[in-house]
mmCIF file of N, CA and C in Angstrom:
data_model
loop_
_atom_site.group_PDB
_atom_site.id
_atom_site.type_symbol
_atom_site.label_atom_id
_atom_site.label_comp_id
_atom_site.label_asym_id
_atom_site.label_seq_id
_atom_site.Cartn_x
_atom_site.Cartn_y
_atom_site.Cartn_z
ATOM 1 N N UNK A 10 0.056 -15.614 -50.938
ATOM 2 C CA UNK A 10 0.217 -15.982 -52.239
ATOM 3 C C UNK A 10 -1.276 -16.724 -52.514
ATOM 4 N N UNK A 11 -1.746 -16.588 -53.977
ATOM 5 C CA UNK A 11 -2.925 -17.095 -54.499
ATOM 6 C C UNK A 11 -2.405 -18.188 -55.418
ATOM 7 N N UNK A 12 -2.979 -19.424 -55.049
ATOM 8 C CA UNK A 12 -2.623 -20.658 -55.864
ATOM 9 C C UNK A 12 -3.981 -21.027 -56.649
ATOM 10 N N UNK A 13 -3.781 -21.341 -57.940
ATOM 11 C CA UNK A 13 -5.055 -21.908 -58.602
ATOM 12 C C UNK A 13 -4.787 -23.307 -58.800
ATOM 13 N N UNK A 14 -5.980 -24.179 -58.680
ATOM 14 C CA UNK A 14 -5.933 -25.644 -59.034
ATOM 15 C C UNK A 14 -7.133 -25.871 -59.875
ATOM 16 N N UNK A 15 -7.018 -26.949 -60.596
ATOM 17 C CA UNK A 15 -7.975 -27.209 -61.387
ATOM 18 C C UNK A 15 -7.951 -28.815 -61.699
ATOM 19 N N UNK A 16 -9.342 -29.089 -61.998
ATOM 20 C CA UNK A 16 -9.649 -30.425 -62.432
ATOM 21 C C UNK A 16 -11.112 -30.784 -63.113
ATOM 22 N N UNK A 17 -10.685 -31.400 -64.126
ATOM 23 C CA UNK A 17 -12.174 -31.968 -64.873
ATOM 24 C C UNK A 17 -12.925 -30.695 -65.071
ATOM 25 N N UNK A 18 -12.412 -29.667 -65.613
ATOM 26 C CA UNK A 18 -13.311 -28.471 -65.845
ATOM 27 C C UNK A 18 -13.676 -27.498 -64.957
ATOM 28 N N UNK A 19 -13.195 -27.673 -63.780
ATOM 29 C CA UNK A 19 -13.471 -26.762 -62.562
ATOM 30 C C UNK A 19 -12.122 -26.315 -62.298
ATOM 31 N N UNK A 20 -12.185 -25.279 -61.506
ATOM 32 C CA UNK A 20 -11.079 -24.613 -60.815
ATOM 33 C C UNK A 20 -11.425 -23.757 -59.557
ATOM 34 N N UNK A 21 -10.252 -23.579 -59.023
ATOM 35 C CA UNK A 21 -10.533 -22.882 -57.672
ATOM 36 C C UNK A 21 -9.167 -22.162 -57.303
ATOM 37 N N UNK A 22 -9.372 -20.881 -56.599
ATOM 38 C CA UNK A 22 -8.077 -20.167 -56.222
ATOM 39 C C UNK A 22 -8.050 -20.264 -54.781
ATOM 40 N N UNK A 23 -6.819 -20.625 -54.281
ATOM 41 C CA UNK A 23 -6.572 -20.734 -52.789
ATOM 42 C C UNK A 23 -5.490 -19.629 -52.336
ATOM 43 N N UNK A 24 -5.985 -19.361 -51.164
ATOM 44 C CA UNK A 24 -5.060 -18.449 -50.575
ATOM 45 C C UNK A 24 -5.069 -18.748 -48.891
ATOM 46 N N UNK A 25 -3.914 -18.210 -48.223
ATOM 47 C CA UNK A 25 -3.607 -18.536 -46.916
ATOM 48 C C UNK A 25 -3.459 -20.050 -46.339
ATOM 49 N N UNK A 26 -3.272 -20.752 -47.379
ATOM 50 C CA UNK A 26 -3.108 -22.096 -46.975
ATOM 51 C C UNK A 26 -1.936 -22.615 -46.128
ATOM 52 N N UNK A 27 -0.624 -21.694 -46.189
ATOM 53 C CA UNK A 27 0.375 -22.090 -45.413
ATOM 54 C C UNK A 27 0.036 -21.496 -43.910
ATOM 55 N N UNK A 28 -0.625 -20.522 -43.866
ATOM 56 C CA UNK A 28 -1.023 -20.028 -42.483
ATOM 57 C C UNK A 28 -1.904 -20.814 -41.769
ATOM 58 N N UNK A 29 -2.793 -21.446 -42.423
ATOM 59 C CA UNK A 29 -3.878 -22.267 -41.990
ATOM 60 C C UNK A 29 -3.090 -23.854 -41.486
ATOM 61 N N UNK A 30 -2.160 -24.208 -42.238
ATOM 62 C CA UNK A 30 -1.386 -25.228 -41.946
ATOM 63 C C UNK A 30 -0.580 -24.943 -40.435
ATOM 64 N N UNK A 31 -0.139 -23.829 -40.601
ATOM 65 C CA UNK A 31 0.621 -23.473 -39.422
ATOM 66 C C UNK A 31 0.009 -23.366 -37.873
ATOM 67 N N UNK A 32 -1.266 -22.593 -38.077
ATOM 68 C CA UNK A 32 -2.338 -22.405 -37.104
ATOM 69 C C UNK A 32 -3.474 -22.775 -37.407
ATOM 70 N N UNK A 33 -3.675 -24.255 -36.887
ATOM 71 C CA UNK A 33 -4.948 -24.872 -37.603
ATOM 72 C C UNK A 33 -6.299 -24.161 -37.150
ATOM 73 N N UNK A 34 -6.353 -23.204 -36.252
ATOM 74 C CA UNK A 34 -7.682 -22.575 -35.909
ATOM 75 C C UNK A 34 -7.980 -21.368 -37.263
ATOM 76 N N UNK A 35 -7.124 -21.072 -37.993
ATOM 77 C CA UNK A 35 -7.142 -20.132 -39.075
ATOM 78 C C UNK A 35 -7.592 -20.781 -40.194
ATOM 79 N N UNK A 36 -8.712 -20.366 -40.790
ATOM 80 C CA UNK A 36 -9.166 -20.866 -42.287
ATOM 81 C C UNK A 36 -8.355 -20.407 -43.315
ATOM 82 N N UNK A 37 -8.196 -21.155 -44.194
ATOM 83 C CA UNK A 37 -7.718 -20.623 -45.703
ATOM 84 C C UNK A 37 -8.923 -20.356 -46.567
ATOM 85 N N UNK A 38 -8.803 -19.765 -47.695
ATOM 86 C CA UNK A 38 -9.893 -19.268 -48.308
ATOM 87 C C UNK A 38 -9.864 -19.778 -49.783
ATOM 88 N N UNK A 39 -11.149 -20.029 -50.462
ATOM 89 C CA UNK A 39 -11.410 -20.654 -51.746
ATOM 90 C C UNK A 39 -12.582 -19.927 -52.461
ATOM 91 N N UNK A 40 -11.856 -19.553 -53.621
ATOM 92 C CA UNK A 40 -12.724 -18.982 -54.549
ATOM 93 C C UNK A 40 -13.037 -20.021 -55.782
ATOM 94 N N UNK A 41 -14.222 -20.526 -55.887
ATOM 95 C CA UNK A 41 -14.508 -21.436 -56.783
ATOM 96 C C UNK A 41 -14.721 -20.965 -58.314
ATOM 97 N N UNK A 42 -14.299 -21.372 -59.221
ATOM 98 C CA UNK A 42 -14.560 -20.926 -60.649
ATOM 99 C C UNK A 42 -14.858 -22.255 -61.352
ATOM 100 N N UNK A 43 -15.524 -21.957 -62.508
ATOM 101 C CA UNK A 43 -15.942 -23.353 -63.361
ATOM 102 C C UNK A 43 -16.196 -23.081 -64.707
ATOM 103 N N UNK A 44 -15.742 -24.035 -65.580
ATOM 104 C CA UNK A 44 -16.050 -23.847 -66.999
ATOM 105 C C UNK A 44 -17.359 -24.440 -67.429
ATOM 106 N N UNK A 45 -17.956 -25.021 -66.325
ATOM 107 C CA UNK A 45 -19.428 -25.689 -66.546
ATOM 108 C C UNK A 45 -20.448 -24.704 -66.103
ATOM 109 N N UNK A 46 -21.568 -24.497 -66.920
ATOM 110 C CA UNK A 46 -22.745 -23.838 -66.352
ATOM 111 C C UNK A 46 -23.175 -24.335 -65.035
ATOM 112 N N UNK A 47 -23.700 -23.512 -64.117
ATOM 113 C CA UNK A 47 -24.248 -23.765 -62.844
ATOM 114 C C UNK A 47 -25.535 -23.413 -62.530
ATOM 115 N N UNK A 48 -26.481 -24.250 -62.143
ATOM 116 C CA UNK A 48 -27.947 -23.866 -61.935
ATOM 117 C C UNK A 48 -27.871 -23.323 -60.575
ATOM 118 N N UNK A 49 -28.152 -22.019 -60.582
ATOM 119 C CA UNK A 49 -28.313 -21.609 -59.186
ATOM 120 C C UNK A 49 -29.185 -22.143 -58.344
ATOM 121 N N UNK A 50 -30.294 -22.458 -58.691
ATOM 122 C CA UNK A 50 -31.499 -23.195 -57.936
ATOM 123 C C UNK A 50 -30.876 -24.350 -57.444
ATOM 124 N N UNK A 51 -30.159 -25.170 -58.134
ATOM 125 C CA UNK A 51 -29.476 -26.430 -57.594
ATOM 126 C C UNK A 51 -28.537 -26.145 -56.551
ATOM 127 N N UNK A 52 -27.685 -24.988 -56.623
ATOM 128 C CA UNK A 52 -26.603 -24.646 -55.645
ATOM 129 C C UNK A 52 -27.193 -24.076 -54.426
ATOM 130 N N UNK A 53 -28.178 -23.375 -54.493
ATOM 131 C CA UNK A 53 -28.821 -22.686 -53.358
ATOM 132 C C UNK A 53 -28.990 -23.612 -52.142
ATOM 133 N N UNK A 54 -29.232 -24.762 -52.357
ATOM 134 C CA UNK A 54 -29.406 -25.632 -50.985
ATOM 135 C C UNK A 54 -28.147 -26.226 -50.544
ATOM 136 N N UNK A 55 -26.927 -26.036 -51.403
ATOM 137 C CA UNK A 55 -25.823 -26.516 -51.052
ATOM 138 C C UNK A 55 -24.785 -25.368 -50.514
ATOM 139 N N UNK A 56 -25.317 -24.285 -50.229
ATOM 140 C CA UNK A 56 -24.372 -23.106 -49.929
ATOM 141 C C UNK A 56 -24.048 -23.294 -48.330
ATOM 142 N N UNK A 57 -22.750 -23.054 -48.084
ATOM 143 C CA UNK A 57 -22.468 -22.928 -46.518
ATOM 144 C C UNK A 57 -22.998 -21.751 -46.002
ATOM 145 N N UNK A 58 -24.100 -21.811 -45.080
ATOM 146 C CA UNK A 58 -24.445 -20.401 -44.532
ATOM 147 C C UNK A 58 -23.884 -19.959 -43.201
ATOM 148 N N UNK A 59 -23.263 -20.947 -42.398
ATOM 149 C CA UNK A 59 -22.486 -20.845 -41.409
ATOM 150 C C UNK A 59 -21.475 -21.851 -40.914
ATOM 151 N N UNK A 60 -20.644 -21.539 -40.048
ATOM 152 C CA UNK A 60 -19.717 -22.793 -39.562
ATOM 153 C C UNK A 60 -19.486 -22.526 -38.210
ATOM 154 N N UNK A 61 -19.405 -23.187 -37.468
ATOM 155 C CA UNK A 61 -19.075 -23.350 -35.839
ATOM 156 C C UNK A 61 -17.666 -23.984 -35.750
ATOM 157 N N UNK A 62 -16.687 -23.175 -35.148
ATOM 158 C CA UNK A 62 -15.471 -23.763 -34.932
ATOM 159 C C UNK A 62 -14.887 -23.436 -33.412
ATOM 160 N N UNK A 63 -14.156 -24.350 -32.929
ATOM 161 C CA UNK A 63 -13.456 -24.365 -31.725
ATOM 162 C C UNK A 63 -12.390 -23.591 -32.050
ATOM 163 N N UNK A 64 -12.023 -22.579 -31.377
ATOM 164 C CA UNK A 64 -10.725 -21.600 -31.794
ATOM 165 C C UNK A 64 -10.415 -20.752 -30.644
ATOM 166 N N UNK A 65 -9.168 -20.102 -30.585
ATOM 167 C CA UNK A 65 -8.903 -18.860 -30.088
ATOM 168 C C UNK A 65 -9.736 -17.974 -30.609
ATOM 169 N N UNK A 66 -10.649 -17.430 -29.839
ATOM 170 C CA UNK A 66 -11.762 -16.410 -30.561
ATOM 171 C C UNK A 66 -10.993 -15.047 -30.894
ATOM 172 N N UNK A 67 -10.004 -14.683 -29.880
ATOM 173 C CA UNK A 67 -9.282 -13.329 -30.443
ATOM 174 C C UNK A 67 -8.571 -13.493 -31.503
ATOM 175 N N UNK A 68 -7.691 -14.564 -31.582
ATOM 176 C CA UNK A 68 -6.741 -14.842 -32.702
ATOM 177 C C UNK A 68 -7.737 -14.991 -33.993
ATOM 178 N N UNK A 69 -8.802 -15.545 -33.938
ATOM 179 C CA UNK A 69 -9.522 -15.873 -35.331
ATOM 180 C C UNK A 69 -10.253 -14.498 -35.692
ATOM 181 N N UNK A 70 -10.830 -13.718 -34.784
ATOM 182 C CA UNK A 70 -11.310 -12.479 -35.036
ATOM 183 C C UNK A 70 -10.392 -11.402 -35.613
ATOM 184 N N UNK A 71 -8.945 -11.691 -35.087
ATOM 185 C CA UNK A 71 -8.032 -10.799 -35.802
ATOM 186 C C UNK A 71 -7.720 -11.196 -37.281
ATOM 187 N N UNK A 72 -7.652 -12.547 -37.500
ATOM 188 C CA UNK A 72 -7.468 -13.002 -38.714
ATOM 189 C C UNK A 72 -8.532 -12.904 -39.764
ATOM 190 N N UNK A 73 -9.702 -12.839 -39.381
ATOM 191 C CA UNK A 73 -10.941 -12.546 -40.160
ATOM 192 C C UNK A 73 -11.151 -11.089 -40.459
ATOM 193 N N UNK A 74 -10.940 -10.380 -39.372
ATOM 194 C CA UNK A 74 -11.261 -8.852 -39.383
ATOM 195 C C UNK A 74 -12.831 -8.695 -39.634
ATOM 196 N N UNK A 75 -12.916 -7.516 -40.404
ATOM 197 C CA UNK A 75 -14.308 -7.140 -40.452
ATOM 198 C C UNK A 75 -15.230 -7.944 -41.488
ATOM 199 N N UNK A 76 -14.448 -8.676 -42.337
ATOM 200 C CA UNK A 76 -14.978 -9.470 -43.175
ATOM 201 C C UNK A 76 -15.362 -10.740 -43.045
ATOM 202 N N UNK A 77 -15.553 -11.043 -41.669
ATOM 203 C CA UNK A 77 -15.971 -12.374 -41.161
ATOM 204 C C UNK A 77 -17.299 -12.926 -41.525
ATOM 205 N N UNK A 78 -17.204 -13.988 -42.163
ATOM 206 C CA UNK A 78 -18.603 -14.462 -42.393
ATOM 207 C C UNK A 78 -19.350 -15.171 -41.305
ATOM 208 N N UNK A 79 -20.270 -15.645 -41.483
ATOM 209 C CA UNK A 79 -21.151 -16.327 -40.347
ATOM 210 C C UNK A 79 -20.468 -17.282 -39.876
ATOM 211 N N UNK A 80 -19.497 -16.987 -38.918
ATOM 212 C CA UNK A 80 -18.709 -17.773 -37.981
ATOM 213 C C UNK A 80 -19.201 -17.943 -36.585
ATOM 214 N N UNK A 81 -19.375 -19.060 -36.123
ATOM 215 C CA UNK A 81 -19.839 -19.234 -34.541
ATOM 216 C C UNK A 81 -18.362 -19.877 -33.964
ATOM 217 N N UNK A 82 -17.892 -18.981 -32.927
ATOM 218 C CA UNK A 82 -16.536 -19.429 -32.310
ATOM 219 C C UNK A 82 -16.916 -19.814 -31.056
ATOM 220 N N UNK A 83 -16.465 -20.992 -30.727
ATOM 221 C CA UNK A 83 -16.403 -21.494 -29.266
ATOM 222 C C UNK A 83 -15.063 -21.838 -28.849
ATOM 223 N N UNK A 84 -14.728 -21.484 -27.625
ATOM 224 C CA UNK A 84 -13.241 -21.693 -27.290
ATOM 225 C C UNK A 84 -13.237 -23.175 -27.003
ATOM 226 N N UNK A 85 -11.862 -23.463 -27.364
ATOM 227 C CA UNK A 85 -11.354 -25.166 -27.164
ATOM 228 C C UNK A 85 -10.457 -25.249 -28.473
ATOM 229 N N UNK A 86 -10.030 -26.503 -28.518
ATOM 230 C CA UNK A 86 -9.185 -27.102 -29.448
ATOM 231 C C UNK A 86 -9.611 -26.726 -30.827
ATOM 232 N N UNK A 87 -8.716 -26.190 -31.846
ATOM 233 C CA UNK A 87 -8.986 -26.033 -33.059
ATOM 234 C C UNK A 87 -9.833 -27.276 -33.736
ATOM 235 N N UNK A 88 -10.920 -26.889 -34.289
ATOM 236 C CA UNK A 88 -11.863 -27.997 -34.937
ATOM 237 C C UNK A 88 -12.956 -27.428 -35.565
ATOM 238 N N UNK A 89 -13.634 -28.116 -36.475
ATOM 239 C CA UNK A 89 -14.722 -27.729 -37.007
ATOM 240 C C UNK A 89 -15.832 -28.439 -36.108
ATOM 241 N N UNK A 90 -16.984 -27.655 -35.567
ATOM 242 C CA UNK A 90 -17.818 -28.404 -34.594
ATOM 243 C C UNK A 90 -19.112 -28.633 -35.543
ATOM 244 N N UNK A 91 -19.447 -27.799 -36.294
ATOM 245 C CA UNK A 91 -20.820 -27.865 -36.993
ATOM 246 C C UNK A 91 -20.904 -26.794 -38.268
ATOM 247 N N UNK A 92 -21.638 -27.398 -39.210
ATOM 248 C CA UNK A 92 -21.715 -26.417 -40.582
ATOM 249 C C UNK A 92 -23.303 -26.414 -40.797
ATOM 250 N N UNK A 93 -23.773 -25.243 -41.279
ATOM 251 C CA UNK A 93 -25.105 -24.936 -41.856
ATOM 252 C C UNK A 93 -24.945 -25.036 -43.224
ATOM 253 N N UNK A 94 -25.703 -25.912 -43.908
ATOM 254 C CA UNK A 94 -25.768 -25.804 -45.302
ATOM 255 C C UNK A 94 -27.184 -25.804 -45.742
ATOM 256 N N UNK A 95 -27.571 -24.823 -46.421
ATOM 257 C CA UNK A 95 -29.063 -24.514 -46.642
ATOM 258 C C UNK A 95 -29.745 -24.487 -45.283
ATOM 259 N N UNK A 96 -30.603 -25.039 -45.181
ATOM 260 C CA UNK A 96 -31.343 -25.217 -43.948
ATOM 261 C C UNK A 96 -31.087 -26.502 -42.983
ATOM 262 N N UNK A 97 -30.205 -26.959 -43.430
ATOM 263 C CA UNK A 97 -29.536 -28.314 -42.638
ATOM 264 C C UNK A 97 -28.391 -28.014 -41.616
ATOM 265 N N UNK A 98 -28.324 -28.460 -40.482
ATOM 266 C CA UNK A 98 -27.311 -28.365 -39.653
ATOM 267 C C UNK A 98 -26.537 -30.037 -39.579
ATOM 268 N N UNK A 99 -25.207 -29.766 -39.905
ATOM 269 C CA UNK A 99 -24.429 -30.855 -39.765
ATOM 270 C C UNK A 99 -23.374 -30.794 -38.475
ATOM 271 N N UNK A 100 -23.649 -31.533 -37.496
ATOM 272 C CA UNK A 100 -22.811 -31.557 -36.322
ATOM 273 C C UNK A 100 -21.794 -32.533 -36.099
ATOM 274 N N UNK A 101 -20.698 -32.325 -35.677
ATOM 275 C CA UNK A 101 -19.500 -33.301 -35.345
ATOM 276 C C UNK A 101 -19.721 -34.270 -34.403
ATOM 277 N N UNK A 102 -20.666 -33.815 -33.175
ATOM 278 C CA UNK A 102 -20.702 -34.590 -31.976
ATOM 279 C C UNK A 102 -22.228 -34.529 -31.603
#
């Protein structure tokens, strides 16, 4: 199911939240909408370009299918290890 949430002129649609809560290595999905105009130049530096997660690689690949975004999977406990935002890398350890 798809849920819609909103606050202060911004909205987002969410799906797969229940599955993500049941299996922490599975992501849920967000599609952001906005009633406010967005400067694409300002947003370009804040876009997630990749994510590194600890997970059961076979299960995560099955969940994401062929539409997998730039996900780096390392075996281990479910967790976000690092995120690439623009040209920056944010790492948890």
